[in-house]
Amino acid sequence: MTLSAQSLSKRYGAAPACAAVRDASLDVGRGDFISIVGRSGSGKSTLMAMLGALTKPTQGRLLLDGTDVWTLSESERATFRACHVGFVFQFPSLLSNLTAADNVAVPALLGRTMPAEDAYARAHELLARVGLADRAEAYPDSMSGGEQRRVAVARALINAPPLLLADEPTSDLDENTEGDINDLLVDLQRRDSFGCVLVTHDLRLAARAQRSFEMRQGALTPRELSRADAAPSRSVTPASVAPMPDVPARAPIRLGESLWRGVRIFLPAAAAILAAILLTDFGVETYQSMRLRERTARHAALQHLALNRLRGDVQSVTDLGDGRYELTTYLQNVGGEPIYVMTPQMRAFVQVASLWQEVPMTATEENATGVTEILGKQTYRYRFDARVRDFAQLLPNYMHVRFSGSMLVSPSSTPNDDVFERKDNYYVYLKPFDVTDEVVLRRMRFSGKPPVWIPMPPH
Ligand SMILES: Nc1ncnc2c1ncn2[C@@H]1O[C@H](COP(=O)(O)OP(=O)(O)OP(=O)(O)O)[C@@H](O)[C@H]1O
Ligand SMILES: [Mg+2]
């Protein structure tokens, strides 16, 4: 297998200055060990996402044994991701409600690359190889950062991919643990001879590769491997990351709208059936319990998509006068693949004593309706009326407001059983329209004018 990146570029905005990666070329075959170093924001993760076909390049080609991966069908590309590449991400990426063994088996179960029984047998074998034989049934929360990263390494290898993409797999670990994980990766690579592209800030580790590159402002250039690199104290200092430019939102699409309506109606029924299956399956033969794990894993993967790859929050609240306000929320797809959502329903509440009093809220007409494909950032606007008397004042003179949203999320525009219902609560302090700035400033200090709204952490 040879994966050949030819002049890959990726732009996130329209301006040429928004190029995260420009003209990057790289060949990696079985047994190759390649390292990439570079400052924060230089485009390393973007390049890795393109190498794994998680993100489509704006220019250039990704060839697998001569075939352009982006000319393949979506399902063939899914097979490429499942069978040819394993990923170890920069951030903790285990599913918290699954055991270590489940987490390792998930890519095999989702990609249907082997029967569930074999997937679990291999998961246990891999956990033993990464030194976690006795932690197979542990949940991520009860594992140390280093143990979690070992599980992620085992998960990346479950489908025995000829290529491993590891994006700063140790960035958040202490030095000793980092050294252990790095040794583990180098050892596994030598023994199994898979191709490996490793992004690291550790120049000593980078120097253990056969070829090393540096990413600088999106450009990939070969580095000379000198003995100076092996000196213990050198590392690339990460700089602060530039704010992400907004990605233009896609126009709404209306595919399968009636299907979504059906899905909404049948979702509670499906949940009840799943609950019944969960209850009755206990104590059955191994095969059936494997199937149960498979379903749970699917649900967990869907939940991961809906909760971790789709960020949502309040963008702004503006005062329209007379107690009326405009709320703008956003959803941002932080992964590479499209996510489909059914228009979020939003309600607003103001706290009065210890109760939440609902206030009138309507979606504005410019909001996308029906099923919307979210690729970058999508905003939604709502108008609401917050003329409420005797509101609770957790912050002097400010109302305590809750916005509650719910929406259906799916990786597919025509979903059948792959739908997740996501609920969000956003909390803010809101300045009432009939309280003057002077009154607010009597009891609170602000550097300038008292703000109309103050975001609160989730609670
Ligand atoms: N989804 C996105 N939308 C818009 N801009 C993005 C997106 N992802 C990355 N960028 C921008 O592209 C540039 C490269 O980001 P990337 O994450 O690839 O850098 P990196 O080298 O991996 O950084 P780090 O070492 O901090 O992980 C940055 O300027 C970043 O802000
Ligand atoms: Mg990165």
Short mmCIF file of N, CA, C and O in Angstrom, two decimals, residues 406-451:
data_model
loop_
_atom_site.label_atom_id
_atom_site.label_comp_id
_atom_site.label_asym_id
_atom_site.label_seq_id
_atom_site.Cartn_x
_atom_site.Cartn_y
_atom_site.Cartn_z
N SER A 406 -33.89 21.66 21.54
CA SER A 406 -33.78 20.24 21.23
C SER A 406 -33.77 20.08 19.72
O SER A 406 -34.36 20.89 19.00
N MET A 407 -33.06 19.09 19.26
CA MET A 407 -32.98 18.85 17.82
C MET A 407 -32.59 17.40 17.56
O MET A 407 -32.07 16.72 18.44
N LEU A 408 -32.87 16.97 16.35
CA LEU A 408 -32.48 15.62 15.96
C LEU A 408 -31.22 15.72 15.11
O LEU A 408 -31.11 16.57 14.25
N VAL A 409 -30.27 14.85 15.41
CA VAL A 409 -28.97 14.90 14.73
C VAL A 409 -28.69 13.55 14.08
O VAL A 409 -28.98 12.51 14.67
N SER A 410 -28.15 13.59 12.87
CA SER A 410 -27.83 12.33 12.19
C SER A 410 -26.64 12.53 11.26
O SER A 410 -26.43 13.62 10.75
N PRO A 411 -25.87 11.48 11.01
CA PRO A 411 -24.80 11.60 10.00
C PRO A 411 -25.36 11.46 8.60
O PRO A 411 -24.64 11.58 7.62
N SER A 412 -26.67 11.21 8.49
CA SER A 412 -27.23 10.94 7.17
C SER A 412 -28.40 11.89 6.89
O SER A 412 -29.15 12.25 7.79
N SER A 413 -28.58 12.28 5.62
CA SER A 413 -29.68 13.19 5.27
C SER A 413 -30.99 12.44 5.17
O SER A 413 -32.06 13.02 5.18
N THR A 414 -30.92 11.14 5.02
CA THR A 414 -32.14 10.32 4.97
C THR A 414 -31.99 9.22 6.01
O THR A 414 -31.77 8.06 5.68
N PRO A 415 -32.09 9.60 7.28
CA PRO A 415 -31.77 8.64 8.34
C PRO A 415 -32.81 7.55 8.51
O PRO A 415 -33.97 7.75 8.17
N ASN A 416 -32.40 6.41 8.99
CA ASN A 416 -33.40 5.42 9.40
C ASN A 416 -33.26 5.18 10.89
O ASN A 416 -34.03 5.71 11.67
N ASP A 417 -32.26 4.42 11.31
CA ASP A 417 -32.15 4.25 12.76
C ASP A 417 -30.99 5.05 13.36
O ASP A 417 -30.67 4.91 14.51
N ASP A 418 -30.35 5.91 12.54
CA ASP A 418 -29.18 6.62 13.05
C ASP A 418 -29.51 8.07 13.39
O ASP A 418 -29.00 9.00 12.79
N VAL A 419 -30.40 8.23 14.36
CA VAL A 419 -30.82 9.57 14.77
C VAL A 419 -30.63 9.71 16.27
O VAL A 419 -30.94 8.80 17.03
N PHE A 420 -30.11 10.85 16.67
CA PHE A 420 -29.91 11.10 18.10
C PHE A 420 -30.64 12.37 18.47
O PHE A 420 -30.57 13.37 17.76
N GLU A 421 -31.38 12.33 19.58
CA GLU A 421 -32.07 13.54 20.01
C GLU A 421 -31.19 14.28 21.00
O GLU A 421 -30.90 13.76 22.08
N ARG A 422 -30.75 15.46 20.61
CA ARG A 422 -29.84 16.21 21.47
C ARG A 422 -30.60 17.35 22.13
O ARG A 422 -31.36 18.06 21.48
N LYS A 423 -30.40 17.51 23.44
CA LYS A 423 -31.03 18.61 24.18
C LYS A 423 -29.94 19.50 24.75
O LYS A 423 -28.94 19.00 25.25
N ASP A 424 -30.14 20.80 24.65
CA ASP A 424 -29.16 21.76 25.17
C ASP A 424 -29.84 22.75 26.09
O ASP A 424 -30.96 23.16 25.80
N ASN A 425 -29.18 23.13 27.15
CA ASN A 425 -29.61 24.25 27.96
C ASN A 425 -28.49 25.28 27.98
O ASN A 425 -27.35 24.93 28.27
N TYR A 426 -28.81 26.51 27.62
CA TYR A 426 -27.84 27.59 27.71
C TYR A 426 -28.36 28.58 28.74
O TYR A 426 -29.54 28.91 28.74
N TYR A 427 -27.47 29.05 29.60
CA TYR A 427 -27.88 29.98 30.65
C TYR A 427 -27.16 31.31 30.46
O TYR A 427 -25.95 31.33 30.19
N VAL A 428 -27.89 32.40 30.64
CA VAL A 428 -27.25 33.72 30.60
C VAL A 428 -27.88 34.61 31.66
O VAL A 428 -28.99 34.36 32.13
N TYR A 429 -27.16 35.66 32.05
CA TYR A 429 -27.75 36.75 32.81
C TYR A 429 -28.18 37.80 31.79
O TYR A 429 -27.43 38.10 30.85
N LEU A 430 -29.36 38.38 31.98
CA LEU A 430 -29.88 39.32 30.99
C LEU A 430 -30.30 40.60 31.68
O LEU A 430 -30.98 40.57 32.72
N LYS A 431 -29.90 41.72 31.09
CA LYS A 431 -30.24 43.01 31.70
C LYS A 431 -31.67 43.36 31.30
O LYS A 431 -31.98 43.42 30.11
N PRO A 432 -32.55 43.62 32.28
CA PRO A 432 -33.93 43.97 31.93
C PRO A 432 -33.98 45.32 31.24
O PRO A 432 -33.13 46.18 31.48
N PHE A 433 -34.97 45.51 30.35
CA PHE A 433 -35.02 46.72 29.53
C PHE A 433 -35.30 47.97 30.38
O PHE A 433 -34.90 49.06 30.02
N ASP A 434 -35.97 47.77 31.53
CA ASP A 434 -36.40 48.96 32.28
C ASP A 434 -35.50 49.28 33.48
O ASP A 434 -35.90 49.97 34.39
N VAL A 435 -34.30 48.72 33.47
CA VAL A 435 -33.35 49.08 34.52
C VAL A 435 -32.21 49.87 33.87
O VAL A 435 -31.60 49.41 32.90
N THR A 436 -31.96 51.06 34.37
CA THR A 436 -30.94 51.91 33.73
C THR A 436 -29.54 51.45 34.10
O THR A 436 -29.34 50.76 35.11
N ASP A 437 -28.59 51.87 33.28
CA ASP A 437 -27.19 51.52 33.54
C ASP A 437 -26.75 52.04 34.91
O ASP A 437 -26.02 51.36 35.63
N GLU A 438 -27.24 53.24 35.30
CA GLU A 438 -26.85 53.82 36.59
C GLU A 438 -27.28 52.91 37.73
O GLU A 438 -26.52 52.64 38.66
N VAL A 439 -28.49 52.39 37.64
CA VAL A 439 -29.00 51.51 38.70
C VAL A 439 -28.13 50.25 38.80
O VAL A 439 -27.74 49.83 39.89
N VAL A 440 -27.79 49.67 37.63
CA VAL A 440 -26.96 48.46 37.63
C VAL A 440 -25.59 48.77 38.26
O VAL A 440 -25.09 48.02 39.10
N LEU A 441 -25.03 49.92 37.85
CA LEU A 441 -23.67 50.25 38.30
C LEU A 441 -23.59 50.58 39.78
O LEU A 441 -22.52 50.56 40.37
N ARG A 442 -24.74 50.85 40.40
CA ARG A 442 -24.73 51.12 41.84
C ARG A 442 -24.31 49.88 42.63
O ARG A 442 -23.72 49.94 43.68
N ARG A 443 -24.66 48.69 42.10
CA ARG A 443 -24.37 47.47 42.87
C ARG A 443 -23.34 46.56 42.21
O ARG A 443 -22.95 45.55 42.78
N MET A 444 -22.94 46.90 40.98
CA MET A 444 -21.97 46.04 40.29
C MET A 444 -20.96 46.92 39.57
O MET A 444 -21.28 48.02 39.17
N ARG A 445 -19.75 46.38 39.38
CA ARG A 445 -18.74 47.15 38.66
C ARG A 445 -18.51 46.53 37.30
O ARG A 445 -18.34 45.33 37.18
N PHE A 446 -18.52 47.34 36.27
CA PHE A 446 -18.13 46.87 34.93
C PHE A 446 -17.11 47.88 34.41
O PHE A 446 -17.15 49.05 34.77
N SER A 447 -16.24 47.42 33.51
CA SER A 447 -15.22 48.35 33.02
C SER A 447 -15.87 49.42 32.13
O SER A 447 -15.41 50.53 32.05
N GLY A 448 -16.97 49.11 31.47
CA GLY A 448 -17.67 50.11 30.66
C GLY A 448 -19.14 50.08 30.98
O GLY A 448 -19.52 49.98 32.15
N LYS A 449 -19.95 50.12 29.93
CA LYS A 449 -21.40 50.03 30.08
C LYS A 449 -21.77 48.63 30.57
O LYS A 449 -21.13 47.65 30.15
N PRO A 450 -22.76 48.47 31.41
CA PRO A 450 -23.16 47.10 31.78
C PRO A 450 -23.61 46.32 30.54
O PRO A 450 -24.35 46.87 29.73
N PRO A 451 -23.13 45.10 30.37
CA PRO A 451 -23.50 44.35 29.16
C PRO A 451 -24.97 43.93 29.18
O PRO A 451 -25.55 43.77 30.26
#
